Coordinates of C-alpha atoms in Angstrom, one line a residue:
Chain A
X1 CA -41.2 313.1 -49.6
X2 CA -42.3 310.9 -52.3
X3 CA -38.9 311.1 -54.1
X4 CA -37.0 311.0 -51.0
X5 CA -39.0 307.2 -50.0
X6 CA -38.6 306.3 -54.3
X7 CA -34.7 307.1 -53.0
X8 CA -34.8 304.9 -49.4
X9 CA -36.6 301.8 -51.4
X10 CA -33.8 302.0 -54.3
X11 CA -31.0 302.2 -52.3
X12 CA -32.1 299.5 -50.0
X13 CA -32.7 296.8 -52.9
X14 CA -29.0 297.9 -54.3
X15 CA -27.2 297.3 -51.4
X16 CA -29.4 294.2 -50.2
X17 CA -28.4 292.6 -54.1
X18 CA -24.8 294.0 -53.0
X19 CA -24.9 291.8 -50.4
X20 CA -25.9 288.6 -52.0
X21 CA -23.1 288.8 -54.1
X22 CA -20.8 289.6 -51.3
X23 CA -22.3 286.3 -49.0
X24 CA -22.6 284.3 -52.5
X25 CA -18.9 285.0 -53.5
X26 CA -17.4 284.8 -49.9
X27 CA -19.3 281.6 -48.5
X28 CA -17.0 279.3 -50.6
X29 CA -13.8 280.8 -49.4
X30 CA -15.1 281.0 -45.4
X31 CA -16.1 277.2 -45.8
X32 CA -13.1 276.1 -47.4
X33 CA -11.0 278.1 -44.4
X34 CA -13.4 276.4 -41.8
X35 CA -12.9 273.1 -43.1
X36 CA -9.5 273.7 -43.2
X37 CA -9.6 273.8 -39.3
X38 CA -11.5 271.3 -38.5
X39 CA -10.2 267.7 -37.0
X40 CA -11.3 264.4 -40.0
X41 CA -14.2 263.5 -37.0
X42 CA -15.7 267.6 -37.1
X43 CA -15.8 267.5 -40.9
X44 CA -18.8 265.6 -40.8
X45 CA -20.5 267.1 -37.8
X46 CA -23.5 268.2 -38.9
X47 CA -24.3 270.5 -35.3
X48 CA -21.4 272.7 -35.8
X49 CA -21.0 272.8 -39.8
X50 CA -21.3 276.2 -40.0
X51 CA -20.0 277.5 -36.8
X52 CA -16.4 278.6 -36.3
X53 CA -16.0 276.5 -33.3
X54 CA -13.7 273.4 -32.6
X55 CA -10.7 275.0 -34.8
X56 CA -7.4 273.6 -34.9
X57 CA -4.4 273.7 -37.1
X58 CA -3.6 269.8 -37.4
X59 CA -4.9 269.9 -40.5
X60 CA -1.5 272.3 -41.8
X61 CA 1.0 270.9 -39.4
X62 CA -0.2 267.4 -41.3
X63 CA 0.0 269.0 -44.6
X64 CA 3.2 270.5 -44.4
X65 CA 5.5 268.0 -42.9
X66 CA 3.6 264.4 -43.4
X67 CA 3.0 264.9 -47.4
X68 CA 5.2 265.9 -50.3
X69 CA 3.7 269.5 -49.7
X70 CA 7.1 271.4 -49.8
X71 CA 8.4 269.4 -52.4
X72 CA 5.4 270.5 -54.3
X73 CA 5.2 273.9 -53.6
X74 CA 9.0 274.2 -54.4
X75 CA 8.1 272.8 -57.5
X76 CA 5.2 275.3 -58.2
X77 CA 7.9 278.1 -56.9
X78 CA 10.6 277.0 -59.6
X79 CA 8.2 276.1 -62.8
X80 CA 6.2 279.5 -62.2
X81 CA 9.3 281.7 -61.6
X82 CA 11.3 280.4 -64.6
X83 CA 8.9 280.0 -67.1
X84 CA 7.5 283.5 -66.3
X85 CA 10.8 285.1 -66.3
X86 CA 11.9 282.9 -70.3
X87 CA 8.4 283.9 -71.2
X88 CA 9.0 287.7 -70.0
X89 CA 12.4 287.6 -72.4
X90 CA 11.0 286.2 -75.3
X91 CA 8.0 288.8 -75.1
X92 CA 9.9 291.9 -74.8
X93 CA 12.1 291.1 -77.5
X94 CA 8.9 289.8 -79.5
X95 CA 6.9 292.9 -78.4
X96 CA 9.2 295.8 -79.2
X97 CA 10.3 294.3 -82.4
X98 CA 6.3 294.0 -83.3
X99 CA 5.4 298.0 -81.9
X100 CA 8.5 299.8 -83.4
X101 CA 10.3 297.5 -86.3
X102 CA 8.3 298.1 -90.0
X103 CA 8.1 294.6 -91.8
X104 CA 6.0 292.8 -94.0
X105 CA 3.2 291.6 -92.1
X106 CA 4.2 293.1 -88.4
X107 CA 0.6 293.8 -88.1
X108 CA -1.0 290.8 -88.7
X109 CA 1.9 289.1 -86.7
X110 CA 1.0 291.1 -83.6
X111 CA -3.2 290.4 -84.3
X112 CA -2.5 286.8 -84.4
X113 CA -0.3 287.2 -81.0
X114 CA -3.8 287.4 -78.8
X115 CA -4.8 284.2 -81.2
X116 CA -1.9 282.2 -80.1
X117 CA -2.8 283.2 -76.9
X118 CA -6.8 281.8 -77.2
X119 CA -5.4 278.3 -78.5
X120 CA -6.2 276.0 -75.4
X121 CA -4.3 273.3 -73.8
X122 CA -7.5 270.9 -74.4
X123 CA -6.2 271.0 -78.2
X124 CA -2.1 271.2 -77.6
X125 CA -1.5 268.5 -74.5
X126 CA -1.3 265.9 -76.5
X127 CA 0.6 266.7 -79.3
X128 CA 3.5 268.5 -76.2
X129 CA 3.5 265.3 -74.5
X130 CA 4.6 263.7 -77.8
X131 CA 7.0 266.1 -78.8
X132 CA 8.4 266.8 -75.0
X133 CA 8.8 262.8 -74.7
X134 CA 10.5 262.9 -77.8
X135 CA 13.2 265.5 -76.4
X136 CA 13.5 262.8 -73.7
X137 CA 12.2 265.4 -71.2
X138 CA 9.0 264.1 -69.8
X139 CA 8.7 264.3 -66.4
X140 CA 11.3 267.0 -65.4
X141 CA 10.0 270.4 -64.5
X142 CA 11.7 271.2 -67.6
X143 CA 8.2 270.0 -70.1
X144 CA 6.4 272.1 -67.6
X145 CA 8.6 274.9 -67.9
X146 CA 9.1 274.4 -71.6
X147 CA 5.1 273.9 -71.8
X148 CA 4.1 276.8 -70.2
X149 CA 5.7 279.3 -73.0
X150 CA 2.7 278.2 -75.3
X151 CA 0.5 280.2 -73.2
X152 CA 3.0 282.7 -71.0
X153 CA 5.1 283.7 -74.1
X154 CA 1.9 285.2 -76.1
X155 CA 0.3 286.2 -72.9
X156 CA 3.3 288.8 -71.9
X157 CA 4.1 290.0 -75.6
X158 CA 0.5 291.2 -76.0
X159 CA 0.1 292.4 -73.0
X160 CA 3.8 294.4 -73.2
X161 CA 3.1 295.4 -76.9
X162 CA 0.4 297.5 -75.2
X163 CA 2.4 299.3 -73.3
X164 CA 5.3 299.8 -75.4
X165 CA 2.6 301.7 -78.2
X166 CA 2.1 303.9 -75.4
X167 CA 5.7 305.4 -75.1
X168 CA 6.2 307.7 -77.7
X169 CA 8.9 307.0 -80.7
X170 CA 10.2 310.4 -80.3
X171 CA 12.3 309.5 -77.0
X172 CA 14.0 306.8 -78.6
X173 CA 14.7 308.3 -81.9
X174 CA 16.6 311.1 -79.9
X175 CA 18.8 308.0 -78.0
X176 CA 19.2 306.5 -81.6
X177 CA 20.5 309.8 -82.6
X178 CA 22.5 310.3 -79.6
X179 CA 24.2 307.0 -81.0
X180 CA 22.6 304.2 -78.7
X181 CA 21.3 300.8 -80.5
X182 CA 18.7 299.6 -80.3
X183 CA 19.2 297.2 -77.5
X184 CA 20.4 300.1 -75.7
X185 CA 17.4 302.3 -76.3
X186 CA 14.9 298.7 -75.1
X187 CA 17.7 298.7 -71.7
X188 CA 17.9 302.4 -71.2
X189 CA 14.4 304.1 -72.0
X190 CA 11.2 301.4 -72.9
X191 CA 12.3 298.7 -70.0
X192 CA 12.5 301.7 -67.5
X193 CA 9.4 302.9 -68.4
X194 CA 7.0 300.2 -68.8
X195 CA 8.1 298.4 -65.6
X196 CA 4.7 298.1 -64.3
X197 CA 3.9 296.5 -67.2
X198 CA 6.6 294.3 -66.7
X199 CA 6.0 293.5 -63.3
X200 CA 1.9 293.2 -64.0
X201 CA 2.8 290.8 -67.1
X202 CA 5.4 288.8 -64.6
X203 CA 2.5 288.1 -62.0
X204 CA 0.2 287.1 -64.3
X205 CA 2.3 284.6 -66.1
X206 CA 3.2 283.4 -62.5
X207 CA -0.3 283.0 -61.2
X208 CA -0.9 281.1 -65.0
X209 CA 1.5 278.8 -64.1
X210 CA 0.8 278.4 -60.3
X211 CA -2.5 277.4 -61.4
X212 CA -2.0 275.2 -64.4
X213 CA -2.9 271.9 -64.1
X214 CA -3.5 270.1 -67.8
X215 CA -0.4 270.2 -69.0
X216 CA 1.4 269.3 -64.8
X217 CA -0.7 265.7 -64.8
X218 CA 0.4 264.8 -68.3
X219 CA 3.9 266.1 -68.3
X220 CA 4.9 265.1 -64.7
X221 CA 3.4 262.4 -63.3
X222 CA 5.4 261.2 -60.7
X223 CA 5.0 263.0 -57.1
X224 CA 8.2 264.9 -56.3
X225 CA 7.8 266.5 -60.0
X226 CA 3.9 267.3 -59.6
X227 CA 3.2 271.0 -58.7
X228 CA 0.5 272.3 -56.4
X229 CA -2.6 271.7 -58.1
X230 CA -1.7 267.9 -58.9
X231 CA -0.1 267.1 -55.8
X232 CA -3.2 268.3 -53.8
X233 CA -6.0 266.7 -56.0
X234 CA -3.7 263.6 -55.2
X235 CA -5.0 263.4 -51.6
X236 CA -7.9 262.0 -52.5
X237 CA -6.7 259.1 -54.5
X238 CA -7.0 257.2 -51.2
X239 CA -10.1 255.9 -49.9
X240 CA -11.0 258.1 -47.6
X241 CA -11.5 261.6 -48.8
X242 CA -9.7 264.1 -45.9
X243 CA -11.3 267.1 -46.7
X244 CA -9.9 269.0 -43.7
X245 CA -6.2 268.4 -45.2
X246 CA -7.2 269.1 -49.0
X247 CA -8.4 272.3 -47.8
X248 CA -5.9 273.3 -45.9
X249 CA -3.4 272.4 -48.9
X250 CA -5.8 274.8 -50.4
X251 CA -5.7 277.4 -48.4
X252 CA -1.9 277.5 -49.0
X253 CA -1.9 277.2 -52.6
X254 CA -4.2 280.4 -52.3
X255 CA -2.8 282.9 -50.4
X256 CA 0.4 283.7 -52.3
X257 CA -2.2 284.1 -55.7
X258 CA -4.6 286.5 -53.4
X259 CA -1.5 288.2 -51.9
X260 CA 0.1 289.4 -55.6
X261 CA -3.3 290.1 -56.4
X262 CA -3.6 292.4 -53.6
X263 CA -0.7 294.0 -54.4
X264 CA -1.2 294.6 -58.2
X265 CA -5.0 295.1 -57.9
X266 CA -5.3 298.5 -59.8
X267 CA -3.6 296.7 -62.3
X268 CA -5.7 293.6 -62.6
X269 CA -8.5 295.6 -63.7
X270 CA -6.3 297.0 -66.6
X271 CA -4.6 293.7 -66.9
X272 CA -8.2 292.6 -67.8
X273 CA -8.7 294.3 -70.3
X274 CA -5.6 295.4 -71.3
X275 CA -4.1 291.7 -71.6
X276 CA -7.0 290.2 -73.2
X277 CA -9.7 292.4 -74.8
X278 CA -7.8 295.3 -76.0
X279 CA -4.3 296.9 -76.2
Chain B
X1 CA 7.0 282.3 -82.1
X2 CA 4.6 281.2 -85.1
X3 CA 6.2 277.7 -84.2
X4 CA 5.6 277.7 -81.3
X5 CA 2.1 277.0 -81.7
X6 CA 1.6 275.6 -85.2
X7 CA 4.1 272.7 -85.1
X8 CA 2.5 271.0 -82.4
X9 CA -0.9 271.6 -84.1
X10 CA 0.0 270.5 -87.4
X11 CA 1.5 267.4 -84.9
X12 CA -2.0 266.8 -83.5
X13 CA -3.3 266.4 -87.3
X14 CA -0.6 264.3 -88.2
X15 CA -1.1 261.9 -84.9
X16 CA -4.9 261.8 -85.6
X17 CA -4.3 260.5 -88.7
X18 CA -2.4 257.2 -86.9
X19 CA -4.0 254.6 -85.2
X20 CA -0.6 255.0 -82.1
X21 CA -0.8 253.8 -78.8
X22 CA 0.8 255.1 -76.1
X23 CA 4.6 253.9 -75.8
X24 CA 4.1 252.4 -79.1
X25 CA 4.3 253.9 -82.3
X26 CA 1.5 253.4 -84.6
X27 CA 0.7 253.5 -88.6
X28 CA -1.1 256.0 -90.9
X29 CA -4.8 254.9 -90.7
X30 CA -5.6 258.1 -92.6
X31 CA -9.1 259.6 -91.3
X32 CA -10.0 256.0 -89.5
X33 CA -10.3 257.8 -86.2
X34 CA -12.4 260.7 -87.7
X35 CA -15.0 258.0 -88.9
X36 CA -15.1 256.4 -85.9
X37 CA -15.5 259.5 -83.9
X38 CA -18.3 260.9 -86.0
X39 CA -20.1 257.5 -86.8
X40 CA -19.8 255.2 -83.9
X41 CA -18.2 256.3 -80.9
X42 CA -21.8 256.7 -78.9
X43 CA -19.7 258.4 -76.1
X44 CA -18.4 261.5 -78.2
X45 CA -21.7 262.2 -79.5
X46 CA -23.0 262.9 -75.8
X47 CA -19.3 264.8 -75.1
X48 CA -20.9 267.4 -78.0
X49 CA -24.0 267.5 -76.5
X50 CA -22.6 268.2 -73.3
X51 CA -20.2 270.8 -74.2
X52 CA -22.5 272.6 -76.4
X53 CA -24.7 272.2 -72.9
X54 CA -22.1 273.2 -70.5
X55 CA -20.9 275.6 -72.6
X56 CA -24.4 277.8 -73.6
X57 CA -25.2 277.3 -70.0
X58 CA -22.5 278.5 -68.2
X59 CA -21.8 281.5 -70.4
X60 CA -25.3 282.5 -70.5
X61 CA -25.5 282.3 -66.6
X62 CA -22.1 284.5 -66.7
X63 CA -23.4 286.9 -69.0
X64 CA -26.4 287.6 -67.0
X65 CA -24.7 287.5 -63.8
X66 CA -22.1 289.3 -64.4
X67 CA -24.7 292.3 -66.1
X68 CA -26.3 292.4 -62.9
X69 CA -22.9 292.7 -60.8
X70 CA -22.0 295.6 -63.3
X71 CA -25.0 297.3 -62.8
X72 CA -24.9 297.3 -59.1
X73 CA -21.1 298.4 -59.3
X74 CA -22.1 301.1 -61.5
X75 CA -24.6 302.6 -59.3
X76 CA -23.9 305.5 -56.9
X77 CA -22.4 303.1 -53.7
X78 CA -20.0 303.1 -51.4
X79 CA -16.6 301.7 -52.0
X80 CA -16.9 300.6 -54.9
X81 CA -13.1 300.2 -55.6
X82 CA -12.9 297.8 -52.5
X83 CA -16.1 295.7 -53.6
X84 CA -14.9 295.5 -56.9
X85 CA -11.7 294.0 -55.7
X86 CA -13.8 291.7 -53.6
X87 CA -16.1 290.5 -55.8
X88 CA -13.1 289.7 -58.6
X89 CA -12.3 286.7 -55.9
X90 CA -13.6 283.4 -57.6
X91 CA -11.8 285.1 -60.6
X92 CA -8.8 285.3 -59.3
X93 CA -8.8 282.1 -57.1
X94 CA -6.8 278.7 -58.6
X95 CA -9.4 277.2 -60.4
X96 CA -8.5 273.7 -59.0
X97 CA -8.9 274.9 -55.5
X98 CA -12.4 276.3 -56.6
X99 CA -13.2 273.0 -58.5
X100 CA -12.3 270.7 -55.0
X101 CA -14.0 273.3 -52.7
X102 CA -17.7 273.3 -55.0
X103 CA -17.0 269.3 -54.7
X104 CA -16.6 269.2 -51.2
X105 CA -19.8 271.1 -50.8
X106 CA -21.6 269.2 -53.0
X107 CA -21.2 266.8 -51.1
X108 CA -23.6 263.7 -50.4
X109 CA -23.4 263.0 -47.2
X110 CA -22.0 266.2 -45.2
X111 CA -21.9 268.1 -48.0
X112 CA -22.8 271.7 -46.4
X113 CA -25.0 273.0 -49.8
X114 CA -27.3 269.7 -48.8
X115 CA -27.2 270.7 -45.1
X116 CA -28.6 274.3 -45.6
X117 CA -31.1 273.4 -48.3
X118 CA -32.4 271.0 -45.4
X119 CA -32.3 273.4 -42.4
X120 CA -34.7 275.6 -44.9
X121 CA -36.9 272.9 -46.0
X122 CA -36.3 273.6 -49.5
X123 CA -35.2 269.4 -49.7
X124 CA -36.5 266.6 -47.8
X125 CA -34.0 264.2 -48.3
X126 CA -29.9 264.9 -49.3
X127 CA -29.2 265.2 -52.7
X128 CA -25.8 263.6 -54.0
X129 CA -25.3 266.7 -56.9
X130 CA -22.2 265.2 -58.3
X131 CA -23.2 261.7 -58.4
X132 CA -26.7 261.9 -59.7
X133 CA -26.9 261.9 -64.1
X134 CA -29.7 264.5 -63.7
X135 CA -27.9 267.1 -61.3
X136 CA -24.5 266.7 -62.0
X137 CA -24.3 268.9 -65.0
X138 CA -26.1 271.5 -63.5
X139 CA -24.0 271.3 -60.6
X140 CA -20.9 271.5 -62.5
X141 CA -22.2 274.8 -64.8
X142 CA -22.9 276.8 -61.4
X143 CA -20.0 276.2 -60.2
X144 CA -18.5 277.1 -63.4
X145 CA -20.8 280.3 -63.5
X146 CA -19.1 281.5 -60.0
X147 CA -16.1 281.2 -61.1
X148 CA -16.5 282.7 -64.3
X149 CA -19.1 286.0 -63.9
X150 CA -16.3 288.2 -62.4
X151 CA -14.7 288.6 -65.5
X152 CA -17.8 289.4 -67.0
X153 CA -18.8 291.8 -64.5
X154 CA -15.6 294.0 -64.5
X155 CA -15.1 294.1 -68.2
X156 CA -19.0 295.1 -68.0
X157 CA -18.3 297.4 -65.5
X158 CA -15.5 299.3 -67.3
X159 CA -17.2 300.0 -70.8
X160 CA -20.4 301.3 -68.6
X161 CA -18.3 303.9 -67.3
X162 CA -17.1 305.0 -70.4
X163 CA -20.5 305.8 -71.4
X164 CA -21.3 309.6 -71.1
X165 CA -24.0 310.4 -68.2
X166 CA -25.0 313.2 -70.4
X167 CA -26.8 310.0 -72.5
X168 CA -28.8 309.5 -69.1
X169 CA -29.3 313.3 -68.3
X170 CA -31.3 313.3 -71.6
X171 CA -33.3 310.0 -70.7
X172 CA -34.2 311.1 -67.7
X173 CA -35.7 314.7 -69.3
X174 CA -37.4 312.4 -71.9
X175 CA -38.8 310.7 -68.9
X176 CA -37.7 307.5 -69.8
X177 CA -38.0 304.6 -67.7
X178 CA -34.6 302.5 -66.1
X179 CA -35.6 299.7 -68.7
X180 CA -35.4 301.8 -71.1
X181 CA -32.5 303.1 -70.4
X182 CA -30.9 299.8 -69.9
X183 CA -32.1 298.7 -73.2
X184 CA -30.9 301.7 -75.6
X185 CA -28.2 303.7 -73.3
X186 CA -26.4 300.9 -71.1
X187 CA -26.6 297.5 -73.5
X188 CA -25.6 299.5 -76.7
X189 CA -22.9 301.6 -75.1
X190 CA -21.2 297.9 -73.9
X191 CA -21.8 295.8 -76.8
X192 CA -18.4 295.6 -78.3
X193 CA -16.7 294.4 -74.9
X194 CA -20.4 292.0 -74.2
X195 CA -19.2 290.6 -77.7
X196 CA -15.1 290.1 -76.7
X197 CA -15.9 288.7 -73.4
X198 CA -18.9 286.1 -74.8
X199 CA -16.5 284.8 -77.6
X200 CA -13.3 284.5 -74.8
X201 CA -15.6 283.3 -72.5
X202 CA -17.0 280.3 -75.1
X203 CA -13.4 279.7 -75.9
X204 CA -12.6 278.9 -72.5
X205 CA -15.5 277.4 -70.9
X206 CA -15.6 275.2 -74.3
X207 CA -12.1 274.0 -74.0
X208 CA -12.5 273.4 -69.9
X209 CA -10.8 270.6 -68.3
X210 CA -10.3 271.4 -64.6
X211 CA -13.7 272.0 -63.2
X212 CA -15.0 268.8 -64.9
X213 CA -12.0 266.6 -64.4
X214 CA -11.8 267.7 -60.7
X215 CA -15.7 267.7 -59.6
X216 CA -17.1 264.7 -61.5
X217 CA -13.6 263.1 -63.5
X218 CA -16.9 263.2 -66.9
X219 CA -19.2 261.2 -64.5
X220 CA -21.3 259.7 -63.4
X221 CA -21.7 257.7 -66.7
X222 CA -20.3 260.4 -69.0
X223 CA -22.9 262.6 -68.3
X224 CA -20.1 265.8 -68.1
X225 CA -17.9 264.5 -69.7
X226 CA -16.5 267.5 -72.0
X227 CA -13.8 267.3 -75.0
X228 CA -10.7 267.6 -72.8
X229 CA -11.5 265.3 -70.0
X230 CA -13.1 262.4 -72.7
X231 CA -9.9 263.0 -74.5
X232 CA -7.4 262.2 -71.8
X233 CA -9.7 259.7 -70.9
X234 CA -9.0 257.9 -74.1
X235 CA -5.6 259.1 -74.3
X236 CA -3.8 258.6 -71.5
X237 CA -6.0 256.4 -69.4
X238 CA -7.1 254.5 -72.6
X239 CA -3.3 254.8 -74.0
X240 CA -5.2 255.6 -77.4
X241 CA -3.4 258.7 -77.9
X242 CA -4.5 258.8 -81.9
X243 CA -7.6 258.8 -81.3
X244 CA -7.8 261.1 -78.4
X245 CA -5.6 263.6 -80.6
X246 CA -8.1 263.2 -82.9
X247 CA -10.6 264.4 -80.2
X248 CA -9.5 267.6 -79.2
X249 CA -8.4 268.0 -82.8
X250 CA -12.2 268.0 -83.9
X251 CA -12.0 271.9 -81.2
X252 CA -10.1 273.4 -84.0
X253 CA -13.0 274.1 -86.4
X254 CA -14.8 276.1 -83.0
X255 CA -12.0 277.9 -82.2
X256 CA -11.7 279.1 -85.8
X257 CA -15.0 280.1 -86.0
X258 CA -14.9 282.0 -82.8
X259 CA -11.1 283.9 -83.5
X260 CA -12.9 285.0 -87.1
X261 CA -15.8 286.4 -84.8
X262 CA -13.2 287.9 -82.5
X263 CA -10.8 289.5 -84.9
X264 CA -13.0 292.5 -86.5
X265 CA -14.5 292.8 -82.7
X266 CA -11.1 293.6 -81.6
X267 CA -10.1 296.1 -84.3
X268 CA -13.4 297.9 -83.3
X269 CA -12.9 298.5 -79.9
X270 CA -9.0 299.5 -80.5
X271 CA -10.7 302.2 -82.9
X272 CA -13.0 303.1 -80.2

């Protein structure tokens, strides 16, 4: 009886601190969406602040077609797909040559891979706005694209060097043997078979990008170059703060980053540890 | 690939040594901006103190939360796959949107944090967190805290369940008590990943730019005003892009110190 009551009393402080951490880590996100449909004049209305009444969807009509919004997200679209996808080249190549090729020094080369990866933009914006206005390419998407391989490229060849240690040399010294190269052995049997490392490394660069913003206000400045982040923050340069529209702006820059999150979650837990703490 | 990365850092050394302007190409001033930095510049001395705040701060606050949200997770409850996933949210949410959210509800005026603090009666008048030199850099930490713990708590999470319940089989026969166990089962059995996650964690929160540049833009009166921000401060709205170089220069020395804590950390737990 006495156990059984220990057992009630336990399970009901676990659950109730289970549920602070729910409310505290939701509240932010159901605010933001409430705001989001809310007219400028309910914003401020203190009697129904927390209340999902008076919702409307002005607030994204306005966003979408009045402001640069497409033109942004477009932006976002192209700088995060490309530089993901150069960044996913350069770290297979760099990653298979690091697992499988013996030289001097491969090992410490693949240590200092997760190094390169830890160097932050707070110490490298400055000296990439120099060199990228130098190559004449400040504001294009290209300096973001361009940019975005200081983190991206080290990012995907630790992450893929992982899983290419995993798949055992034996398979591909039979295809060597069978006369394929070595190209033909990274096509035919290691690409194949780490694709959902592949695909986990492509999100992740992606959502790296989507959500960079450092290197998008120094490197493109003027508004049909900015991405998402940038573009948004913009919308309250003007005097009057309209929180219902910066939400809303929000609320779409979120959803595709939540949706590939969904959709890779068993992975993201890997990913966490996999792509940063340990291979 | 080395290239990648150490030409435009030998290229921040080599601009900090020059007294350039922006647009304008400047002369060799050897360390001039170094002396300035460390000897007059008033302003930098409070962007250490307020990183070395922000930074302690915030990943001490992540730390612990994060501990706690392991601990929970690691306890015999229902779907704990789909909370997991749910609590990894702020995580996985664009920092900038998280950043312009906290503001909003920071908020002065209608700011909905004030509002609820009201309805309880824990304030009696509306507190302007962001604008305020005594609350904004607390303001600005939690924020940084909820954003931050999820990592904590699932890298916590997975080295806790690597740890063999036989360990707690035995406690419990010992009779010892869930402190105990905590103490010399649980906190041993996760030190190597507590150790990874603190140092990536100091690394990031130290080199910060969004949260700060997007709640507060440093203010009010520089009082959160951290390495990054002060140095596009200086740089690009100053135009003195020398001297700001030789700002977030002066993060190499912590980030050397913090990869050299790092490195035998991370041979350990591959060995593991």
């Amino acid at each position: 009886m006495n156990r059984k009551f220990r057992n009630v009393v336990y399970n009901t402080r676990l659950y109730l601190m289970l549920a602070i951490y729910v409310i505290v880590v939701s509240f932010p996100f159901y605010f933001m969406a409430l705001t989001s449909l809310r007219s400028q004049k309910d914003v401020y209305n203190k009697a129904t602040m927390l209340s999902p009444t008076n919702l409307i969807l002005d607030n994204y009509a306005t966003v979408i077609n009045g402001s640069n919004m497409q033109v942004w997200l477009t932006n976002s679209i192209i700088v995060g797909v490309s530089s993901s996808a150069v960044a996913l080249v350069i770290g297979v190549l760099a990653a298979y040559s690091l697992a499988r090729l013996r030289f001097w020094g491969s090992n410490t080369l693949a240590k200092s891979v997760l190094f390169m990866y830890l160097i932050p933009s707070s110490l490298l914006f400055i000296p990439l706005y120099i060199i990228i206005s130098n190559l004449q390419l400040l504001n294009t998407l290209w300096a973001l694209i361009l940019a975005y391989q200081t983190f991206n490229v080290p990012f995907t060849t630790w992450m893929l060097l992982g899983y290419f240690r995993t798949i055992p040399a034996e398979l591909e010294e039979a295809a060597l043997i069978d006369g394929c190269t070595r190209l033909g052995v990274l096509g035919r049997i290691v690409l194949p078979l780490s694709a959902p490392g592949i695909v986990t490394a492509f999100i992740f660069s992606f959502t790296n990008s989507w959500n960079e913003f450092l290197y998008a206000v120094v490197l493109a400045q003027r508004s049909e170059l900015r991405t998402l982040p940038v573009g948004i923050y913009s919308f309250q340069i003007a005097d009057i703060l309209l929180w219902g529209q910066i939400m809303a702006a929000a609320i779409i820059a979120t959803v595709p980053v939540l949706a590939l999150y969904m959709l890779v979650q068993r992975f993201v837990v890997q990913g966490l540890t996999a792509g940063s703490v340990k291979a | 690939m080395l290239g990648l990365l150490a030409y435009p850092i030998a290229n921040a050394f080599d601009m900090s040594l020059q007294d350039r302007q922006l647009g304008v190409s400047g002369k060799y001033i050897w360390f001039g901006n170094f002396i300035e930095l460390l000897t007059e510049d008033r302003r930098f001395r409070m962007v250490v103190a307020n990183s070395v705040l922000f930074t302690t701060l915030s990943v001490a606050g992540k730390i612990v939360v994060g501990m706690i949200m392991a601990l929970i997770l690691n306890a015999r409850i229902k779907f704990r796959g789909m909370f997991r996933g749910w609590l990894l949210f702020p995580w996985v949410a664009p920092t900038f949107v998280t950043a312009l959210t906290w503001r909003w509800m920071y908020d002065g005026t209608a700011g909905v944090i004030n509002y609820i603090l009201l309805s309880l009666g824990l304030i009696e008048l509306p507190i302007a967190w962001l604008a305020d030199t005594s609350t904004a850099m607390g303001a600005v930490i939690a924020t940084n805290i909820w954003r931050g713990f999820p990592f904590f708590g699932v890298s916590l999470l997975a080295a806790m369940q690597a740890i063999p319940a036989d360990l707690y089989e035995a406690a419990d026969v010992d009779g010892a008590t869930n402190w105990q166990k905590f103490w010399n089962i649980t906190v041993p059995g996760v030190r190597t990943t507590l150790a990874i996650t603190t140092i990536l964690s100091t690394i990031w929160t130290f080199n910060d730019f969004q949260i700060v540049f997007l709640m507060t833009g440093g203010g009010p009166a520089y009082a959160t005003h951290l390495f990054a921000t002060y140095a596009y401060k200086v740089g690009f709205e100053g135009s003195r892009i020398g001297y700001a170089s030789a700002i977030s220069f002066l993060l190499t020395p912590i980030l050397i110190v913090m990869i050299m804590a790092l490195s035998p950390l991370i041979m350990k737990s591959e060995q593991e």
